[in-house]
Coordinates of C-alpha atoms in Angstrom, one line a residue:
M251 CA -15.8 -24.5 20.7
P252 CA -17.3 -23.9 17.5
L253 CA -14.6 -23.2 15.2
W254 CA -15.1 -19.6 14.2
L255 CA -15.0 -18.7 18.1
D256 CA -11.2 -20.4 17.9
M257 CA -10.1 -19.0 15.0
L258 CA -10.7 -15.5 16.0
R259 CA -8.9 -16.5 18.9
T260 CA -6.3 -17.8 16.7
P261 CA -3.4 -15.7 16.2
M262 CA -3.9 -16.0 12.0
A263 CA -0.5 -14.0 10.2
A264 CA 3.1 -13.0 12.3
P265 CA 4.0 -9.2 13.7
E266 CA 5.0 -7.1 10.4
T267 CA 8.7 -6.6 10.3
R268 CA 10.3 -3.4 9.1
F269 CA 11.1 -5.7 6.0
L270 CA 8.0 -6.8 5.4
G271 CA 6.7 -4.1 5.8
W272 CA 8.8 -2.4 3.1
M273 CA 8.2 -5.1 1.5
R274 CA 4.3 -5.3 1.1
H275 CA 4.8 -1.6 0.6
V276 CA 7.0 -2.1 -2.6
W277 CA 4.5 -5.0 -3.7
Q278 CA 1.5 -2.3 -3.2
G279 CA 3.6 0.0 -5.8
L280 CA 4.3 -2.5 -8.5
C281 CA 0.9 -3.9 -8.8
L282 CA -0.3 0.0 -8.9
A283 CA 2.3 0.9 -11.5
L284 CA 1.1 -2.3 -13.7
A285 CA -3.0 -1.3 -13.1
A286 CA -1.9 2.3 -14.3
A287 CA 1.1 1.1 -17.1
T288 CA -2.2 -1.1 -18.5
L289 CA -4.9 1.3 -18.5
L290 CA -2.8 4.1 -20.3
F291 CA -1.5 1.8 -22.6
A292 CA -1.5 3.6 -25.1
P293 CA -1.0 7.2 -23.7
M294 CA 2.0 5.3 -23.0
R295 CA 3.3 4.3 -26.3
A296 CA 2.7 7.4 -27.6
L297 CA 5.0 9.1 -25.5
V298 CA 8.0 6.8 -25.6
G299 CA 7.3 4.6 -28.9
P300 CA 8.0 1.2 -29.5
V301 CA 9.7 0.9 -25.7
A302 CA 6.3 1.6 -24.5
P303 CA 5.6 -3.1 -24.6
G304 CA 8.9 -3.5 -23.1
L305 CA 8.7 -1.5 -20.1
A306 CA 5.1 -2.7 -19.7
A307 CA 7.0 -6.9 -19.7
G308 CA 9.9 -5.8 -17.1
L309 CA 7.5 -3.9 -14.7
L310 CA 5.2 -7.5 -15.1
L311 CA 8.0 -9.3 -14.7
L312 CA 9.3 -7.6 -12.1
T313 CA 6.0 -8.0 -10.1
T314 CA 5.2 -11.5 -11.0
V315 CA 9.2 -11.8 -9.1
H316 CA 8.1 -10.4 -6.4
T317 CA 4.9 -11.4 -5.5
F318 CA 6.4 -14.9 -5.4
I319 CA 9.3 -13.9 -3.0
Y320 CA 7.7 -11.8 -1.1
F321 CA 4.7 -14.7 -0.1
R322 CA 7.2 -16.9 0.6
V323 CA 9.1 -14.5 3.2
K324 CA 5.6 -13.8 4.6
G325 CA 4.4 -17.1 4.8
R326 CA 7.9 -18.3 6.5
A327 CA 7.5 -15.5 9.1
D328 CA 3.8 -16.8 9.2
N329 CA 4.5 -20.6 9.7
A330 CA 7.2 -19.6 12.0
H331 CA 5.0 -17.0 14.4
L332 CA 2.5 -19.9 14.7
E333 CA 4.7 -22.3 15.8
A334 CA 6.3 -19.9 18.2
V335 CA 2.8 -18.8 20.0
G336 CA 1.4 -22.6 19.5
E337 CA 4.9 -24.2 21.7
G338 CA 4.3 -21.2 24.1
E339 CA 0.3 -22.2 24.5
E340 CA 1.5 -25.8 25.1
C341 CA 4.3 -25.0 27.6
A342 CA 1.6 -22.5 29.4

């Protein structure tokens, strides 16, 4: 069987739980907020003054930490799902 066909038949990710869905939405929101803060930094600095760099740095730190946590949890869920699917195929 060609590799592309074998990969097409292989499930690549676990079904998304409610918690993982929530984490994904939070991660997407943080990424969008960070992009907006980066693009609109000058107006934000004019609006809030010297606090703006601290807000941007905090948002960057929060996004980075959440990214690592999300992808670690997602990877574990995917690996557990692939192991369960693999075990199910061996028994069948």
